[in-house]
XYZ file of C-alpha atoms in Angstrom:
669
model
C 79.748 61.861 85.078
C 76.923 61.041 87.505
C 75.083 57.767 87.096
C 72.623 55.516 88.891
C 73.643 52.217 90.452
C 70.229 50.597 90.163
C 66.877 51.556 88.638
C 63.405 50.018 88.818
C 61.390 49.881 85.603
C 57.738 50.591 86.336
C 56.477 49.013 83.140
C 56.311 45.837 81.082
C 56.591 44.653 77.483
C 59.038 45.871 74.882
C 59.773 49.224 76.552
C 60.928 47.447 79.724
C 63.284 45.293 77.629
C 64.462 48.411 75.803
C 65.361 50.228 79.042
C 67.149 47.151 80.400
C 69.336 46.980 77.290
C 70.660 50.525 77.657
C 70.978 50.295 81.440
C 73.106 47.169 81.088
C 75.348 48.920 78.555
C 75.816 51.777 81.050
C 76.612 49.440 83.952
C 73.318 50.172 85.732
C 71.531 47.285 87.460
C 67.801 46.876 86.821
C 64.766 45.712 88.761
C 61.790 44.427 86.764
C 58.253 44.150 88.109
C 55.748 41.689 86.700
C 52.388 40.051 87.200
C 51.747 36.327 87.071
C 50.542 36.776 83.492
C 53.908 38.322 82.529
C 56.067 35.746 84.322
C 57.507 34.446 81.026
C 57.996 37.830 79.375
C 61.503 38.739 78.256
C 61.916 41.722 80.597
C 61.582 39.409 83.607
C 64.451 37.139 82.559
C 66.703 39.951 81.318
C 66.583 42.197 84.390
C 69.118 41.734 87.189
C 66.251 41.361 89.656
C 62.540 40.710 89.159
C 59.718 41.130 91.671
C 56.217 39.660 91.387
C 53.485 42.244 91.921
C 50.519 41.391 94.085
C 47.057 42.024 92.689
C 45.246 40.858 89.583
C 43.907 44.058 88.052
C 45.869 46.897 86.495
C 45.009 49.167 89.405
C 46.320 46.566 91.843
C 49.535 45.881 89.911
C 51.218 48.101 87.303
C 49.224 51.147 88.421
C 49.734 50.549 92.150
C 52.017 53.488 92.944
C 52.533 52.629 96.602
C 53.509 49.015 95.868
C 55.952 50.017 93.102
C 57.700 52.629 95.243
C 57.848 50.190 98.159
C 59.585 47.616 95.919
C 62.043 50.233 94.633
C 63.013 51.216 98.168
C 63.236 47.594 99.304
C 65.524 46.728 96.405
C 67.672 49.815 97.060
C 67.006 51.367 93.656
C 68.104 54.960 93.063
C 65.484 55.827 90.489
C 62.336 54.684 88.669
C 61.928 54.651 84.883
C 58.203 54.759 83.967
C 58.508 53.833 80.266
C 55.422 54.952 78.338
C 51.761 54.469 79.227
C 50.746 53.345 82.728
C 52.254 55.912 85.159
C 54.613 57.658 82.724
C 52.627 60.909 82.590
C 51.160 60.775 86.073
C 52.342 63.882 87.920
C 51.178 62.437 91.248
C 53.392 59.391 90.744
C 56.401 61.523 89.786
C 55.845 63.546 92.948
C 55.449 60.437 95.108
C 58.709 59.018 93.715
C 60.519 62.250 94.552
C 58.979 62.415 98.044
C 60.221 58.863 98.678
C 63.790 60.027 98.103
C 64.051 58.452 94.644
C 64.611 59.996 91.217
C 61.833 59.979 88.655
C 63.408 59.448 85.237
C 61.421 62.068 83.376
C 60.333 65.691 83.645
C 59.289 67.411 86.878
C 55.774 66.887 88.284
C 55.000 70.519 87.450
C 56.012 70.059 83.810
C 53.898 66.905 83.547
C 50.862 68.684 85.030
C 51.211 71.601 82.674
C 51.867 69.739 79.422
C 50.040 66.422 79.810
C 46.686 68.150 80.386
C 45.748 69.185 76.871
C 43.752 72.286 77.848
C 46.671 73.778 79.774
C 49.093 72.929 76.976
C 46.827 74.583 74.404
C 46.606 77.729 76.535
C 50.399 77.863 76.736
C 50.687 77.504 72.947
C 48.234 80.361 72.437
C 50.274 82.563 74.772
C 53.343 81.839 72.629
C 51.452 82.656 69.388
C 51.675 79.054 68.175
C 48.633 78.099 66.051
C 46.072 75.784 67.679
C 42.779 74.328 66.446
C 39.481 75.862 67.545
C 38.074 74.091 70.588
C 35.578 74.445 73.416
C 35.613 72.938 76.868
C 33.206 72.252 79.707
C 31.209 69.444 81.263
C 29.151 67.040 79.170
C 26.014 69.204 79.108
C 28.014 72.320 78.262
C 29.795 70.537 75.431
C 26.485 69.386 73.960
C 25.410 73.021 73.896
C 28.712 74.473 72.641
C 29.251 71.976 69.824
C 27.381 74.180 67.347
C 30.225 76.716 67.633
C 32.492 74.264 65.799
C 30.102 72.394 63.530
C 30.428 68.769 62.426
C 32.443 66.633 62.098
C 34.383 67.333 65.279
C 36.720 65.596 67.707
C 35.901 64.630 71.290
C 39.067 64.404 73.391
C 39.990 63.548 76.957
C 41.892 66.364 78.667
C 44.370 63.835 80.111
C 44.180 61.467 77.141
C 46.774 59.645 75.103
C 47.156 56.603 72.873
C 43.834 57.272 71.159
C 41.793 56.654 74.317
C 39.025 59.090 75.154
C 39.258 60.325 71.568
C 36.418 60.022 69.042
C 35.359 61.511 65.723
C 31.710 62.613 65.684
C 29.975 63.290 62.367
C 26.539 64.424 63.545
C 24.787 66.028 66.502
C 22.745 62.848 67.014
C 25.910 60.900 67.862
C 27.519 63.507 70.128
C 25.964 62.567 73.469
C 26.835 58.915 73.001
C 30.398 59.856 72.040
C 30.809 62.068 75.097
C 29.641 59.255 77.364
C 32.096 56.797 75.813
C 35.006 59.251 75.904
C 34.262 60.120 79.533
C 34.179 56.426 80.481
C 37.489 55.745 78.750
C 39.068 58.844 80.263
C 38.167 57.705 83.781
C 39.227 54.130 83.031
C 42.674 54.925 81.612
C 43.624 58.282 83.114
C 41.500 58.729 86.243
C 40.275 62.057 84.852
C 36.969 62.294 82.974
C 37.340 65.901 81.809
C 36.706 66.366 78.086
C 36.855 69.021 75.383
C 35.805 69.167 71.735
C 37.920 70.361 68.847
C 37.455 70.991 65.131
C 38.221 67.972 62.962
C 40.940 68.188 60.302
C 40.772 65.038 58.113
C 43.345 65.545 55.346
C 46.339 66.445 57.477
C 49.620 64.910 58.520
C 50.823 64.173 62.038
C 54.352 65.522 62.486
C 56.149 65.511 65.833
C 59.395 67.045 67.049
C 61.624 65.260 69.573
C 63.054 67.479 72.347
C 65.777 66.731 74.888
C 66.573 69.020 77.824
C 68.579 68.926 81.057
C 68.536 70.489 84.535
C 70.767 73.310 83.318
C 68.413 74.973 80.791
C 70.057 73.268 77.812
C 67.550 72.169 75.189
C 67.951 70.636 71.717
C 65.651 69.144 69.115
C 66.393 65.780 67.508
C 64.510 66.493 64.284
C 61.026 65.292 63.403
C 59.029 62.116 62.867
C 56.160 61.465 60.454
C 53.353 59.600 62.249
C 50.406 60.024 59.879
C 49.559 56.327 59.436
C 47.082 55.767 62.273
C 44.160 53.481 63.075
C 41.734 54.397 65.853
C 44.072 57.367 66.486
C 46.911 55.008 67.324
C 50.083 55.180 65.276
C 50.891 52.122 63.162
C 53.865 53.221 61.073
C 56.344 56.004 61.879
C 59.221 57.513 59.921
C 62.163 59.856 60.407
C 62.647 62.306 58.906
C 59.433 63.406 57.161
C 59.984 63.647 53.408
C 56.831 65.758 53.101
C 57.882 68.963 54.835
C 60.305 71.436 53.260
C 63.130 73.263 55.024
C 61.101 76.406 55.666
C 58.279 74.501 57.381
C 60.805 72.314 59.193
C 62.399 75.399 60.783
C 58.975 76.723 61.847
C 58.082 73.438 63.548
C 61.442 73.237 65.324
C 61.107 76.849 66.455
C 57.587 76.281 67.841
C 58.623 73.094 69.660
C 61.715 74.727 71.187
C 59.690 77.766 72.215
C 57.377 75.527 74.245
C 60.268 73.580 75.772
C 62.149 76.750 76.703
C 59.050 78.327 78.250
C 58.607 75.460 80.722
C 62.398 74.853 81.102
C 61.777 71.289 79.987
C 63.887 68.427 81.340
C 64.280 64.992 79.812
C 62.641 63.628 76.660
C 59.495 65.288 75.364
C 57.642 65.232 72.061
C 55.719 68.189 70.637
C 53.039 67.070 68.187
C 51.518 69.027 65.300
C 48.941 68.650 62.555
C 50.146 69.921 59.170
C 48.001 70.449 56.069
C 49.017 70.203 52.404
C 49.636 73.965 52.243
C 52.136 73.961 55.091
C 49.795 75.342 57.750
C 50.329 73.724 61.135
C 48.621 73.530 64.506
C 49.944 72.467 67.912
C 48.185 69.362 69.253
C 49.899 68.334 72.476
C 53.176 67.536 74.179
C 53.963 64.027 75.423
C 56.135 64.197 78.541
C 57.736 60.756 78.184
C 59.635 58.563 75.800
C 57.558 57.715 72.735
C 56.804 54.264 71.355
C 58.312 55.427 68.054
C 61.584 56.729 69.521
C 63.754 54.111 67.701
C 63.399 55.823 64.296
C 65.019 58.924 65.795
C 67.742 56.813 67.388
C 68.757 55.023 64.208
C 68.965 58.150 62.020
C 70.778 60.303 64.621
C 72.878 57.615 66.300
C 71.744 58.914 69.724
C 70.536 56.493 72.417
C 67.476 58.324 73.763
C 67.080 56.054 76.798
C 70.748 56.623 77.619
C 70.185 60.393 77.416
C 67.160 60.059 79.710
C 69.268 58.285 82.314
C 72.137 60.796 82.109
C 69.855 63.827 82.337
C 67.840 62.363 85.225
C 71.089 61.775 87.137
C 71.804 65.518 86.907
C 74.329 65.628 84.066
C 74.522 68.429 81.541
C 73.630 67.555 77.971
C 76.664 66.301 76.138
C 74.937 67.176 72.858
C 74.864 70.550 71.134
C 72.369 71.386 68.417
C 75.033 71.754 65.738
C 76.254 68.226 66.463
C 72.878 66.557 65.828
C 72.696 65.242 62.261
C 70.572 62.787 60.305
C 71.907 59.857 58.324
C 69.513 58.077 55.983
C 65.828 57.330 56.467
C 64.146 55.136 59.082
C 60.715 53.539 59.197
C 59.059 51.580 62.021
C 56.059 49.243 61.990
C 54.195 48.146 65.099
C 53.530 44.407 65.157
C 50.360 43.837 67.180
C 48.435 40.791 68.384
C 45.468 41.345 66.109
C 43.605 39.246 63.575
C 43.686 41.605 60.614
C 41.242 39.443 58.654
C 38.588 39.772 61.374
C 38.503 43.558 61.661
C 41.611 43.554 63.845
C 40.021 41.470 66.578
C 42.507 41.156 69.496
C 44.401 37.866 69.522
C 45.414 36.345 72.834
C 47.269 33.181 73.728
C 50.683 31.786 74.570
C 53.658 32.312 72.288
C 55.272 28.936 71.657
C 58.141 30.128 69.493
C 59.129 33.364 67.819
C 61.515 34.273 65.021
C 62.899 37.720 64.250
C 65.329 38.339 61.362
C 68.857 39.556 61.991
C 69.829 41.749 59.057
C 72.029 44.821 58.690
C 69.896 47.950 58.972
C 67.031 46.113 60.674
C 66.212 46.304 64.385
C 63.439 44.596 66.342
C 62.346 45.663 69.831
C 60.118 43.041 71.478
C 59.413 41.159 74.721
C 58.623 37.681 73.407
C 60.132 34.333 74.243
C 58.779 30.803 74.640
C 55.641 30.692 76.827
C 55.135 34.470 76.897
C 51.454 35.024 77.629
C 49.577 37.578 75.503
C 46.801 38.838 77.750
C 43.655 40.881 77.029
C 44.556 43.032 80.049
C 47.217 44.980 78.165
C 47.582 46.628 74.783
C 48.232 44.525 71.698
C 51.790 45.679 70.893
C 54.129 42.693 70.509
C 57.118 44.188 68.741
C 58.421 47.115 66.742
C 60.488 46.504 63.653
C 62.684 49.365 62.479
C 64.548 49.628 59.175
C 67.167 52.232 58.224
C 68.533 52.739 54.723
C 69.858 55.558 52.566
C 66.409 56.375 51.133
C 62.765 56.023 52.077
C 62.093 53.461 49.347
C 65.052 51.311 50.399
C 63.966 51.487 54.047
C 60.433 50.381 53.096
C 61.850 47.463 51.084
C 64.066 46.377 53.970
C 61.211 46.594 56.477
C 58.954 44.588 54.187
C 61.560 41.814 53.936
C 62.014 41.869 57.706
C 58.297 41.512 58.411
C 58.010 38.598 55.989
C 60.665 36.779 58.029
C 58.983 37.500 61.384
C 56.775 34.937 63.108
C 55.196 34.504 66.534
C 53.635 31.052 66.901
C 50.566 31.071 69.140
C 48.905 34.394 68.273
C 47.770 36.095 65.106
C 49.383 39.381 64.125
C 48.735 42.371 61.887
C 51.757 41.543 59.699
C 49.617 40.797 56.576
C 48.094 44.255 56.924
C 51.507 45.896 57.414
C 52.955 44.160 54.348
C 50.055 45.258 52.196
C 50.381 48.801 53.514
C 54.125 48.962 52.830
C 53.557 47.820 49.238
C 50.625 50.137 48.572
C 51.561 52.498 45.673
C 50.057 55.558 47.391
C 51.993 54.860 50.570
C 55.196 54.394 48.606
C 54.594 57.724 46.860
C 54.068 59.309 50.299
C 50.488 60.238 49.407
C 49.306 59.813 52.978
C 47.398 61.584 55.754
C 45.907 60.746 59.136
C 42.807 59.539 57.216
C 44.766 57.168 54.975
C 43.631 53.949 56.681
C 39.915 54.768 56.878
C 39.151 53.074 53.549
C 42.209 50.821 53.446
C 40.992 47.212 53.318
C 43.054 44.082 53.771
C 43.366 42.086 50.575
C 43.582 38.316 50.751
C 45.314 35.925 48.387
C 48.523 36.593 46.432
C 50.174 33.698 48.301
C 48.876 30.584 46.587
C 51.885 29.643 44.426
C 54.663 30.396 46.982
C 52.759 28.401 49.640
C 52.358 25.496 47.213
C 56.091 25.623 46.468
C 56.979 25.587 50.169
C 54.675 22.615 50.682
C 56.323 20.664 47.870
C 59.875 21.382 48.958
C 59.069 20.429 52.529
C 57.188 17.184 51.810
C 58.932 15.827 48.764
C 62.514 16.935 49.282
C 63.129 17.025 53.004
C 64.860 13.626 53.110
C 67.855 15.090 51.293
C 70.037 17.628 53.057
C 71.620 18.990 49.855
C 69.274 20.584 47.302
C 71.558 19.441 44.433
C 70.616 15.830 45.123
C 66.864 16.079 45.389
C 66.212 14.981 41.832
C 68.104 11.728 42.396
C 65.567 11.097 45.145
C 62.458 11.878 43.081
C 63.586 11.401 39.503
C 60.022 10.874 38.308
C 59.493 14.620 38.620
C 61.676 15.172 35.587
C 58.462 15.204 33.591
C 55.529 17.562 33.763
C 52.932 16.447 36.236
C 49.694 17.877 37.511
C 48.611 17.793 41.113
C 45.830 19.082 43.278
C 46.390 21.108 46.419
C 44.011 22.395 49.058
C 44.922 25.688 50.747
C 42.534 26.772 53.492
C 40.002 24.309 52.026
C 40.135 25.921 48.574
C 41.110 23.485 45.794
C 43.627 24.386 43.077
C 45.301 22.469 40.262
C 48.906 23.233 39.366
C 51.513 21.869 36.991
C 55.009 21.072 38.187
C 58.255 20.160 36.459
C 61.947 19.986 37.315
C 64.389 22.802 36.517
C 68.070 22.868 37.632
C 68.155 22.846 41.447
C 64.479 23.720 41.704
C 60.942 23.409 40.388
C 58.724 25.285 37.996
C 55.065 25.689 38.890
C 52.401 26.671 36.394
C 49.107 28.105 37.551
C 46.512 29.762 35.300
C 49.037 30.010 32.428
C 51.618 31.811 34.574
C 54.926 30.115 35.408
C 57.015 30.527 38.564
C 60.449 29.094 39.381
C 61.543 28.333 42.945
C 64.910 27.155 44.257
C 65.738 26.219 47.809
C 68.234 28.385 49.670
C 68.108 26.742 53.091
C 65.938 24.678 55.414
C 66.631 24.426 59.140
C 64.178 23.009 61.653
C 60.835 24.601 60.792
C 62.240 27.456 58.702
C 62.425 27.276 54.908
C 63.868 29.907 52.563
C 63.174 29.777 48.823
C 64.478 31.964 46.021
C 62.180 33.130 43.259
C 62.962 35.866 40.767
C 65.861 37.213 42.849
C 63.559 37.431 45.873
C 63.935 35.489 49.107
C 60.734 34.031 50.506
C 60.696 32.880 54.129
C 58.297 30.209 55.410
C 57.695 28.615 58.802
C 56.331 25.074 58.663
C 54.424 22.924 61.142
C 53.391 19.346 60.380
C 49.973 18.265 61.612
C 48.344 14.845 61.303
C 46.341 15.496 58.148
C 47.787 18.771 56.903
C 50.726 21.129 57.029
C 50.473 24.623 58.457
C 52.606 27.117 56.558
C 53.210 30.635 57.844
C 54.056 33.019 55.015
C 53.866 36.781 54.597
C 52.105 37.222 57.923
C 49.412 34.563 57.430
C 48.983 30.953 58.480
C 47.775 28.563 55.750
C 46.417 25.029 56.146
C 47.717 22.942 53.223
C 47.337 19.381 51.934
C 47.674 17.651 48.571
C 46.915 14.423 46.719
C 50.698 13.959 46.289
C 51.216 12.860 49.891
C 49.882 9.411 50.706
C 49.775 9.949 54.454
C 47.426 12.865 54.087
C 43.762 12.552 53.322
C 41.532 15.206 51.997
C 39.122 16.329 54.666
C 36.026 17.823 53.201
C 34.679 20.722 55.148
C 31.080 19.958 55.931
C 28.678 22.392 54.421
C 26.010 23.021 57.006
C 22.836 24.498 55.693
C 21.821 27.571 57.563
C 18.633 26.891 59.409
C 16.423 29.479 60.937
C 16.307 28.746 64.636
C 16.077 30.591 67.902
C 19.465 31.244 69.437
C 19.208 30.606 73.161
C 22.789 31.422 74.155
C 25.065 34.358 73.476
C 28.678 33.198 73.808
C 31.932 35.170 73.843
C 34.438 34.680 71.038
C 37.257 36.617 72.676
C 39.178 36.940 75.937
C 38.534 40.163 77.795
C 36.624 41.971 80.510
C 33.007 43.046 80.981
C 32.816 46.829 81.024
C 29.045 47.053 81.520
C 25.787 45.124 81.219
C 22.934 46.899 79.426
C 20.131 44.407 80.140
C 18.741 42.438 83.082
C 16.740 39.244 83.612
C 13.116 39.415 82.470
C 13.680 42.333 80.123
C 12.243 42.214 76.593
C 14.812 43.253 73.987
C 14.773 43.804 70.244
C 17.227 42.498 67.691
C 20.370 44.640 67.571
C 20.119 46.017 71.109
C 23.426 46.211 72.993
C 23.478 43.471 75.627
C 27.005 43.898 76.987
C 30.036 46.080 76.456
C 33.325 44.145 76.519
C 36.951 45.227 76.418
C 39.957 43.334 75.115
C 43.443 44.836 74.637
C 42.077 48.355 75.209
C 39.494 47.906 72.440
C 35.755 47.982 73.125
C 33.257 45.542 71.587
C 29.470 45.636 71.709
C 27.573 42.381 72.129
C 24.316 42.685 70.179
C 21.067 40.787 70.647
C 20.655 38.289 67.763
C 16.848 38.408 67.670
C 13.815 39.726 69.481
C 13.983 37.942 72.840
C 13.393 37.910 76.561
C 16.507 37.970 78.765
C 16.444 34.722 80.732
C 19.712 35.324 82.587
C 22.863 37.469 82.385
C 25.717 35.161 83.350
C 28.503 37.730 83.791
C 29.031 40.794 85.946
C 30.647 44.161 85.387
C 34.426 43.949 85.794
C 34.505 40.158 85.356
C 37.229 38.604 83.192
C 35.801 36.366 80.457
C 37.285 33.798 78.093
C 36.623 32.581 74.582
C 33.546 30.333 74.516
C 32.115 31.558 77.825
C 28.332 31.884 78.159
C 27.392 35.551 78.488
C 23.610 35.859 78.188
C 20.805 33.303 78.024
C 17.765 34.191 75.907
C 14.189 32.939 75.893
C 11.802 32.879 72.947
C 8.582 34.825 73.024
C 7.076 33.584 69.785
C 8.748 36.422 67.929
C 10.259 36.210 64.451
C 13.611 34.510 64.267
C 16.516 36.608 63.118
C 20.173 36.518 62.079
C 23.100 34.832 63.741
C 24.769 36.421 66.736
C 27.827 38.545 66.068
C 30.279 40.674 68.004
C 30.412 44.078 66.347
C 33.587 46.123 66.603
C 33.199 49.511 68.201
C 35.704 50.996 65.765
C 33.133 53.216 64.029
C 30.875 53.730 67.030
C 29.318 56.132 67.544
């Protein structure tokens, strides 16, 4: 069997760690590349060799083809694995790697050119009599004219797009020009190709994809399907394998269509053929991704096949060691993407330095991540921190296991979307599989539901921590044998609870409901309580006047009148006063995409002053009131930080207006 001696991984984050893991198991040495920002990322410490990239921007570092190939040659690598994103579907890069005498771990440049450009892929599907959605193509002016052929709503898409970039839903003709401009800008920014097309919009559909694997010797198999309908901003959030929605007849049709495409282009390596499917079983070809997918682990855990290992074997020239009849599915798998986002603030990107991180180790649960102490989460890259994958014998059991895993996951230093994921996994419609690609449009994050467990964790930590054995705690605080009331402040909200002793635990009463908690274990900052046959995991941090408790994906600030050392700190209530706001300040880390005003210009309330980007998400900075622009303090392309002055305003005796806010571009246009 042929194999590589050493490979360079032209990527970062969890996919770089994932490739290193399989390469090590196969006896292949690895070379990691990294920027100064990524110096403390896990892939840097786990690779056999690591090389610092020169350059500060993406174009100068992870997208610098010449520098990456030069490093690979200098380190005597045999091949380059591109991961996903960045250069993974760049045919020019694949060709440059081959011309340098190295192996590109992926399909041929010709296959990438044909399938990664959506227009060409759609034409191929039509030739093979595979259904596709109605669409029109052309330059921006032509698309404005041709849009009436499709009607509204419609989709604007980048020809070379992926990951939801250059992709917008447009509900009216008035918004189309603005959408085309934004999509074109994103397409140039992320793919170097501003070509667009428009396509009919199908709201109540499912996103089903088929995993293909081929070799140099015209062998091709499918590895079943994945359900990827839970999406936000056209980016997948939760993925499953197999889909419990489609029946065997439809399943065979999808496999047949995917294999027909793969056979036509004599596909090599991993590739994913994506479809939209409606409730009646009609389906349409969307695109083919010519790389490993973010969601590949759900296929791995239900088939038992290491997809990265297969990539490496195929790229080295080996014949597939897998025949279609040998590929089987065992159980059900579900994956959730843990992202650095503040779910309570409209998924605002969260940046910072990870101080500590905890991931559960449980049978049936897998976590792919790149975090360790001091890992920097930068606005330069996407927000994905980790993927947690659960496999069980049924969909419901897999959802339960994933929910428990996420509750026991914590990254100290950044906020995550875990509260949102937990609510989603426990949503009755999701559990009944009543989902579509539009499912998250009206799905709002609910707050609360954590008061009593957080209060219990606080009590166990403060009152009982001097005793190592939970059986002895009541000897330490015997006065709690009687009912007692106490006040507690959680995130500045005051509550009154009743507490009394029960064997090896406490009973809390709140609003006539009673809850019993018993301690299972407490080590360092991690506390596990049992309540009603459920395990509840908490992470605790003592501060001077409060305790911070991380539970169920959220961080709570807690204090009580039971602890003498703590004092209640009243949050000052500041009366809102109407005043002229002279400074517009950033409340995120990111980059200036464009400035829409200049010094001396008169602007009205609500006008866009600046367009910012953080973690591949765009934000519009709006003018807080009618003003005159005194000075714009930032330039296009400049990196900005939280609290930085962006624009200075001058009053012109105009009416004062509302407070400044950063408005998410999620529903714009």
